[in-house]
mmCIF file of C-alpha atoms (C1' of nucleotides) in Angstrom:
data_model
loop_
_atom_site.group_PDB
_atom_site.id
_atom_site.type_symbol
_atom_site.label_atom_id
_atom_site.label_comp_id
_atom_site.label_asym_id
_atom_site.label_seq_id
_atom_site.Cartn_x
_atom_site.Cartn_y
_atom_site.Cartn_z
ATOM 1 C CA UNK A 1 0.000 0.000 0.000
ATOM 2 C CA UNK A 2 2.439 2.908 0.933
ATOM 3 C CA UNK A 3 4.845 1.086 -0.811
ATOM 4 C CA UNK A 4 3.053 1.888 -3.771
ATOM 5 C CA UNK A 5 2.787 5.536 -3.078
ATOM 6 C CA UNK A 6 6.925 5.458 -2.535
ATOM 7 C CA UNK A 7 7.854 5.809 -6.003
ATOM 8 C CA UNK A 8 7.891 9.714 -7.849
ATOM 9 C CA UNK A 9 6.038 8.076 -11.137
ATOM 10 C CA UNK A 10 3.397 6.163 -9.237
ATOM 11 C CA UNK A 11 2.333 9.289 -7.857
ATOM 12 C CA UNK A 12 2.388 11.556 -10.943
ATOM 13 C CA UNK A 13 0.220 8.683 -12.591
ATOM 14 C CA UNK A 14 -2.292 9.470 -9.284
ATOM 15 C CA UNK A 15 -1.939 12.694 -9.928
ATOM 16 C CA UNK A 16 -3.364 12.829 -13.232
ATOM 17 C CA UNK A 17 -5.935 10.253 -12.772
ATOM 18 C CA UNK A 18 -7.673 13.008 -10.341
ATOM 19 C CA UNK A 19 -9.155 14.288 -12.629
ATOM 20 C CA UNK A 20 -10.980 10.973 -13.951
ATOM 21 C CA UNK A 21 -10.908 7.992 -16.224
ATOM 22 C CA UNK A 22 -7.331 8.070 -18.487
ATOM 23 C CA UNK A 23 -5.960 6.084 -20.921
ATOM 24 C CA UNK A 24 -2.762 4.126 -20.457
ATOM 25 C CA UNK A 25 -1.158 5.271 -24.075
ATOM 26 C CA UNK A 26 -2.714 8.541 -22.533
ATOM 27 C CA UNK A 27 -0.412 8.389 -19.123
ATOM 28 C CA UNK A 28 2.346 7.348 -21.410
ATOM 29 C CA UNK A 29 2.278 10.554 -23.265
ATOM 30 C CA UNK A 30 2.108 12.856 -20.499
ATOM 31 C CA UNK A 31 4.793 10.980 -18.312
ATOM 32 C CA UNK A 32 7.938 11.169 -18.989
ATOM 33 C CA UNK A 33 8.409 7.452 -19.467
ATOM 34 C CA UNK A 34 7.417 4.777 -21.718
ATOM 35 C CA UNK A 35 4.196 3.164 -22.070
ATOM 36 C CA UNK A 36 5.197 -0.316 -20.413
ATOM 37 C CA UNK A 37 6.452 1.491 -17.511
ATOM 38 C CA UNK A 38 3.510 3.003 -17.013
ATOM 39 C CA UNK A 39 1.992 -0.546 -17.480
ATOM 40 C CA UNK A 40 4.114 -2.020 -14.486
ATOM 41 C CA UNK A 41 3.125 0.670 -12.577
ATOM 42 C CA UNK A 42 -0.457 0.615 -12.815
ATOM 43 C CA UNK A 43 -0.086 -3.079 -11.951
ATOM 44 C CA UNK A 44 1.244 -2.071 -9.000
ATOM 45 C CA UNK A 45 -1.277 0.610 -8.048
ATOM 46 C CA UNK A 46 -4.398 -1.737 -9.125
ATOM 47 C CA UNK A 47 -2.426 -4.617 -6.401
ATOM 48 C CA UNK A 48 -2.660 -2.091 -3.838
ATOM 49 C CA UNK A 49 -6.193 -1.104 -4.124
ATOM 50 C CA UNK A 50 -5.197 2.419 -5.506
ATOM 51 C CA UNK A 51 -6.482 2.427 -9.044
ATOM 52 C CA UNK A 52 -8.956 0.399 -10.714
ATOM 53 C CA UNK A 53 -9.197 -0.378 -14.715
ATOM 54 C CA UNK A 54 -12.029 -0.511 -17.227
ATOM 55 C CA UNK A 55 -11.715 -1.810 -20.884
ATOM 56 C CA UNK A 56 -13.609 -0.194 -23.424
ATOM 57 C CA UNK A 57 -12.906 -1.800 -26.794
ATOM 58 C CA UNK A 58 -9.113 -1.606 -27.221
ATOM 59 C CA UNK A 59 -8.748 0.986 -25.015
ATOM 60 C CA UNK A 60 -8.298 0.499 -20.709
ATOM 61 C CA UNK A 61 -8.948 4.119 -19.034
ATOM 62 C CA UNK A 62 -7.631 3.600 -15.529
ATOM 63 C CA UNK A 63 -9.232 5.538 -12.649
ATOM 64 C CA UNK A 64 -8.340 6.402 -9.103
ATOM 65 C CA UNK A 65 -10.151 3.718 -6.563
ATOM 66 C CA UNK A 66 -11.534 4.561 -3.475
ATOM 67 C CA UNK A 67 -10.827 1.577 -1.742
ATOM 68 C CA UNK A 68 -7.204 2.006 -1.587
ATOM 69 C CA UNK A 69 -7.253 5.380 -0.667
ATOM 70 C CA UNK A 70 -9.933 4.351 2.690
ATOM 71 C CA UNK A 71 -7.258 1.985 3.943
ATOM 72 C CA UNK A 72 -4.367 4.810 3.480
ATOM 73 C CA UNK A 73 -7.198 7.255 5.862
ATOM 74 C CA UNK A 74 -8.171 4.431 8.265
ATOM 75 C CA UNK A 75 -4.065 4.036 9.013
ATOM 76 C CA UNK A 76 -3.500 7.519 9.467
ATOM 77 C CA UNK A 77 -6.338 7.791 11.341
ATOM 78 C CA UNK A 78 -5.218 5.161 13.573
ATOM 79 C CA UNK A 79 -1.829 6.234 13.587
ATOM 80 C CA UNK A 80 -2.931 9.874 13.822
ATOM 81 C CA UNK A 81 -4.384 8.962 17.274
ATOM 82 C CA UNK A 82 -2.178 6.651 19.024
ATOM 83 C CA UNK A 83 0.562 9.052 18.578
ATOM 84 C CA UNK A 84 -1.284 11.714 20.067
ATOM 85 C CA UNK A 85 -2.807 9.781 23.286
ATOM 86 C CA UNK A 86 0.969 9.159 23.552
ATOM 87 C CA UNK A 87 2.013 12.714 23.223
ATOM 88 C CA UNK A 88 -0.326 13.767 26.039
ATOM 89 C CA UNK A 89 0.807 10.755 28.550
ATOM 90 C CA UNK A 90 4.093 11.904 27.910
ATOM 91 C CA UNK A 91 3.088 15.776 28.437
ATOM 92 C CA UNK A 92 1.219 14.290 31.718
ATOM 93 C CA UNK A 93 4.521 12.408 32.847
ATOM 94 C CA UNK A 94 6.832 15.490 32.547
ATOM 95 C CA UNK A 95 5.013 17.656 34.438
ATOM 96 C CA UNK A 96 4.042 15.428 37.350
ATOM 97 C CA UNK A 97 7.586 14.516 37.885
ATOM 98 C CA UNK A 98 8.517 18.634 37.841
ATOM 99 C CA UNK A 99 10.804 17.860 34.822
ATOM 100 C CA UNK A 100 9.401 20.689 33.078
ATOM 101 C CA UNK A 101 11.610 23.679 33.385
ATOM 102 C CA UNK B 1 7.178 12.987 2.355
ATOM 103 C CA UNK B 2 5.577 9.394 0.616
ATOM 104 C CA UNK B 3 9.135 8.720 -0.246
ATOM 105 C CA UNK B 4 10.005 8.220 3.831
ATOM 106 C CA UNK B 5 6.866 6.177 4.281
ATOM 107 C CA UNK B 6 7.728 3.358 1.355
ATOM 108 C CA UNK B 7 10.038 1.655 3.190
ATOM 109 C CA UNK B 8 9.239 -0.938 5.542
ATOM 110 C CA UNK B 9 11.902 -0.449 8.354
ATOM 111 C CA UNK B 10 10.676 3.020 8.389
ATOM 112 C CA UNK B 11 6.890 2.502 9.167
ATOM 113 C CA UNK B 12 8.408 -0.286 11.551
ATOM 114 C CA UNK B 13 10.158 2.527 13.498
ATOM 115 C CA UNK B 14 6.964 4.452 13.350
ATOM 116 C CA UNK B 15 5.234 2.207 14.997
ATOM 117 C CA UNK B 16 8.040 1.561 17.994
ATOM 118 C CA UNK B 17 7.769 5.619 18.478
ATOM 119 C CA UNK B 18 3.507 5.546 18.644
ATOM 120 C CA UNK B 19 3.956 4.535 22.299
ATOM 121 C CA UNK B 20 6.392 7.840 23.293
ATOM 122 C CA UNK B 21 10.340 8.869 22.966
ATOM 123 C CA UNK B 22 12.360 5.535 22.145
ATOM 124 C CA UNK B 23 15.960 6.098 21.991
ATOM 125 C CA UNK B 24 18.448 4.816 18.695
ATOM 126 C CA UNK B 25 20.034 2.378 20.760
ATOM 127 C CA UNK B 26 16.422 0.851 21.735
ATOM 128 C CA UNK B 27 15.219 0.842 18.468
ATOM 129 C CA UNK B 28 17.760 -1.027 16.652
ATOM 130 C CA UNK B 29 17.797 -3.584 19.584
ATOM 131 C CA UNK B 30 14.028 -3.847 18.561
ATOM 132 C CA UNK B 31 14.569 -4.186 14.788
ATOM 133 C CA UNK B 32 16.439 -6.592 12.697
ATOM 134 C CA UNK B 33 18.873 -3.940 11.795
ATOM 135 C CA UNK B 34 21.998 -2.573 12.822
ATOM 136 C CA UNK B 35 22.393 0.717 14.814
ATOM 137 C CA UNK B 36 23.880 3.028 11.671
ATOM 138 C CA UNK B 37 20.934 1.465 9.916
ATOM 139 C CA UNK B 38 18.547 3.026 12.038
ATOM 140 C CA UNK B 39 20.193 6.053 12.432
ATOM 141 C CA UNK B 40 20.281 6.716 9.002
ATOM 142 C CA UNK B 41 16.572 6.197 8.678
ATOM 143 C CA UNK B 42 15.819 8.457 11.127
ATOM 144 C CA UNK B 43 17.567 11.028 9.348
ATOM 145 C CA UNK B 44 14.870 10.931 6.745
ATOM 146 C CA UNK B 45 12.380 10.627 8.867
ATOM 147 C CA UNK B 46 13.464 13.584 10.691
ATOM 148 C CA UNK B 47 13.773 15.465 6.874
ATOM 149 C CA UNK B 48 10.247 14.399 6.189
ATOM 150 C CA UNK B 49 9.156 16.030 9.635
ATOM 151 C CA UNK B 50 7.264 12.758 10.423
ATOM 152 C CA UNK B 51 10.368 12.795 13.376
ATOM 153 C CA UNK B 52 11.909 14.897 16.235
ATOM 154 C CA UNK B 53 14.631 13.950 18.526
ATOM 155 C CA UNK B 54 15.800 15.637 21.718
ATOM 156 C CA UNK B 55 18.711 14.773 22.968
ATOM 157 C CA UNK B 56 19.419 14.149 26.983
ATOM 158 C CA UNK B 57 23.124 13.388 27.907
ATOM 159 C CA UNK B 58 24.514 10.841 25.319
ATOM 160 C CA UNK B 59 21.407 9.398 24.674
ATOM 161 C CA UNK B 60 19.304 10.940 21.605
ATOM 162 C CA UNK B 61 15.196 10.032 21.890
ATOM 163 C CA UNK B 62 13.367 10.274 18.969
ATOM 164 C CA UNK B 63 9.483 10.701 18.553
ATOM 165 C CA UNK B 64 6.518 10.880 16.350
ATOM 166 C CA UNK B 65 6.653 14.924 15.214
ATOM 167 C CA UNK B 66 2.826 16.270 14.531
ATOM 168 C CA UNK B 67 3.712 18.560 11.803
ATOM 169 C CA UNK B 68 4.763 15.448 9.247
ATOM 170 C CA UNK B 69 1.713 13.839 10.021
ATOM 171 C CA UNK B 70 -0.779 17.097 9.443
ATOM 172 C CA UNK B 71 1.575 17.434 5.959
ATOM 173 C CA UNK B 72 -0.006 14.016 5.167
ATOM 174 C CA UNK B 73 -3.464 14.145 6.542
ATOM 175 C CA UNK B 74 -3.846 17.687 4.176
ATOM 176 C CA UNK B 75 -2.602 15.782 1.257
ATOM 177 C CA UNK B 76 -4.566 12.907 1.629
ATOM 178 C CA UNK B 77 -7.187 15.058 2.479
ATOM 179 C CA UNK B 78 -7.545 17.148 -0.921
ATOM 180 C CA UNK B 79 -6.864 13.921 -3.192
ATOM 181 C CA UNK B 80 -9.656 12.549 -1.826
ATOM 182 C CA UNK B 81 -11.659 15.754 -2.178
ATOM 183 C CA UNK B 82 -11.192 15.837 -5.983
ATOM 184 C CA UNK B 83 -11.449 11.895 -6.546
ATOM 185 C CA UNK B 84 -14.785 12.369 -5.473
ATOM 186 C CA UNK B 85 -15.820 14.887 -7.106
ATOM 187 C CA UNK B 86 -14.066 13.609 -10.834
ATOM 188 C CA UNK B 87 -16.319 10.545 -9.888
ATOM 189 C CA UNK B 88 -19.270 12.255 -9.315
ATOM 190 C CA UNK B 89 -18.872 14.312 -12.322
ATOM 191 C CA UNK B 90 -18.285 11.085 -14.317
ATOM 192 C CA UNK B 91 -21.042 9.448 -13.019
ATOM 193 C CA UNK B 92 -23.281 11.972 -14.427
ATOM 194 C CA UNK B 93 -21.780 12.370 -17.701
ATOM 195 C CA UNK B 94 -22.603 8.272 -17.865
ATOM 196 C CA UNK B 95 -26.223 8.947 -16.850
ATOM 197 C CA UNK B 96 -26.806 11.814 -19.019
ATOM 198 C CA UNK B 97 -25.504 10.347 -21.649
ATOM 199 C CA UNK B 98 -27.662 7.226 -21.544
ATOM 200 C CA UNK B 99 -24.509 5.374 -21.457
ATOM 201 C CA UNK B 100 -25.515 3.353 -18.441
ATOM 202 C CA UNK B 101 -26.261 0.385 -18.996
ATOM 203 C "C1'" DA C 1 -9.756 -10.528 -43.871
ATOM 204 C "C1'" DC C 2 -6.058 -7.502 -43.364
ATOM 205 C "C1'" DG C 3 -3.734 -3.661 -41.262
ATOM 206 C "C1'" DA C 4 -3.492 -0.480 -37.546
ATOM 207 C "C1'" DA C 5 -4.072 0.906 -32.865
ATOM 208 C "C1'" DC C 6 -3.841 -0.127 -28.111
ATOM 209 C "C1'" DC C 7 -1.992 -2.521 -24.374
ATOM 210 C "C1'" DG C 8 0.152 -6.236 -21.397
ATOM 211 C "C1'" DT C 9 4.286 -9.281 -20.684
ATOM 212 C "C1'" DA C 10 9.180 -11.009 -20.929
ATOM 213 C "C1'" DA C 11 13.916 -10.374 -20.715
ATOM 214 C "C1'" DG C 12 17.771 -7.621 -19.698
ATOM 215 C "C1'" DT C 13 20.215 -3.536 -17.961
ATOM 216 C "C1'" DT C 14 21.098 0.216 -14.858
ATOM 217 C "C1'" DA C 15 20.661 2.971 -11.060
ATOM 218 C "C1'" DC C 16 19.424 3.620 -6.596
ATOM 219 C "C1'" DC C 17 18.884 2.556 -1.787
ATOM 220 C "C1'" DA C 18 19.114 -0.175 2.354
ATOM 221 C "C1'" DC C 19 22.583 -2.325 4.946
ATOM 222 C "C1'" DT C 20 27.092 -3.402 6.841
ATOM 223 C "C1'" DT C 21 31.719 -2.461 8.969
ATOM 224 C "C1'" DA C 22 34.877 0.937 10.453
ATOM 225 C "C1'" DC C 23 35.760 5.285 12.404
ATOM 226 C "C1'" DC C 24 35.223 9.518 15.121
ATOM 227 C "C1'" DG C 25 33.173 12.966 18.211
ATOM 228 C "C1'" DT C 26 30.620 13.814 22.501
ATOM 229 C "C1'" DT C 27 28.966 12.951 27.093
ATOM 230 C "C1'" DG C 28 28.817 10.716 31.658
ATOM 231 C "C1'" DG C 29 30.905 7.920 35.374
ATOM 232 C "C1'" DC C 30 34.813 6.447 38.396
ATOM 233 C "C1'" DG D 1 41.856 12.428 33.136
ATOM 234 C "C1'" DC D 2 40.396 7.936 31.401
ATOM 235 C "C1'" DC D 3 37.458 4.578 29.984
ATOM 236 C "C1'" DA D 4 32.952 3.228 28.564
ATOM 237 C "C1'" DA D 5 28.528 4.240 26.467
ATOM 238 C "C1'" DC D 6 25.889 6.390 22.949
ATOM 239 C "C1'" DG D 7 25.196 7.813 18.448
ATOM 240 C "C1'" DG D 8 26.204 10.155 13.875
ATOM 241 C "C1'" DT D 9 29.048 9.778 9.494
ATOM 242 C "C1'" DA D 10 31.860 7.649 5.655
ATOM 243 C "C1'" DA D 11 32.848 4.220 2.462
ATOM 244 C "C1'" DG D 12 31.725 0.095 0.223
ATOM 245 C "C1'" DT D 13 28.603 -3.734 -1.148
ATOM 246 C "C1'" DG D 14 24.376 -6.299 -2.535
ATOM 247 C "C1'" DG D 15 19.785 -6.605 -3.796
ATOM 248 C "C1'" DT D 16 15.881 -4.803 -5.723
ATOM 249 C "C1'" DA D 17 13.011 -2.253 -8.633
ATOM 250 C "C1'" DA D 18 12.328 1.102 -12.265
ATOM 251 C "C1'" DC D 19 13.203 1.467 -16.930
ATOM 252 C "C1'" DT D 20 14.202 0.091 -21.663
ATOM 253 C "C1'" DT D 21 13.475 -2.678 -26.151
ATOM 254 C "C1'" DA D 22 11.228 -6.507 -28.257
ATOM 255 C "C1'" DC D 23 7.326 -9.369 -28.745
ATOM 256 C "C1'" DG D 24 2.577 -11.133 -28.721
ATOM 257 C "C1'" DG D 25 -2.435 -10.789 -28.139
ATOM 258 C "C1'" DT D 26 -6.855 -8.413 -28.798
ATOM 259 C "C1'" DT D 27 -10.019 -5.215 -30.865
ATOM 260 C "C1'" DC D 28 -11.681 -1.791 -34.280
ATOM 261 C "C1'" DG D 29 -11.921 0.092 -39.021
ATOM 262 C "C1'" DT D 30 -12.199 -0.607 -43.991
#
DNA sequence: ACGAACCGTAAGTTACCACTTACCGTTGGC
DNA sequence: GCCAACGGTAAGTGGTAACTTACGGTTCGT
């Protein structure tokens, strides 16, 4: 999952499927890399939940997929809120034991 | 920002710091890696603003820093923000259009 | 039915990055 | 003052993944 999101490309490819359904030959043309890499990296982002794909005759317009992107929020959600309960028990701790100067 | 988050030692340090202030030795005697390793994680980390460390004596203890995590909340935020609203436009360009099946 | 367009896959190369060992500076304890 | 503990940095290595070219399969147009 973030894995996916790690790489420069992957996220230009997000980037431009914002704005709805693209093409791959499409992606290809505005990235500057070629068409199978774009391929491989859709692949990667459809694994991951991220995009999904629709053929429509010879044609596959790829579009940005909500599931994915409800996983990434429900982690940093959950991540969002440990750290803080954390944060405050370690506010708590410092100033009950007078550390704070 | 993404690029600090695609690597798996990295979240795996995350996730050590969600409880409060670990220090480098600590974490590397939690994680399959060496000490350097770890420090030189935390060094992006820390460049992402997703870390802070304050040192005390020798020791150096490094925690979760808000400000990273608010950078990726936003971004998350307004991707998802637009992905909804590119589907929602394409869904009713598919119904107006009598394209729907 | 034939050619063109569109795309996915395979194989191979290259570049990058995660990791290690070795080294050095800083701080605290005795 | 000296030794030990802690941690950051440098240099070098290995593995992985991002990219390329080449190929094959499928669909549409004529």
């Amino acid at each position: 999952m973030l894995d996916a999101l790690g790489d420069r490309t992957r996220r230009s490819i997000l980037e431009l499927l914002r704005e709805g359904p693209v093409t791959v030959g499409e992606l290809a043309a505005r990235l500057p890399v070629s068409r199978p890499a774009v391929s491989q990296h859709l692949r990667v982002l459809q694994e991951s939940g991220l995009v999904a794909h629709e053929t429509v005759g010879t044609r596959n317009f790829y579009r940005v997929d909500s599931r994915g992107l409800t996983v990434l929020r429900d982690w940093l959600d959950d991540f969002w809120g440990t750290a803080l309960e954390s944060f405050a028990a370690f506010a708590d701790k410092e100033s009950s034991d007078g550390t704070a100067d």
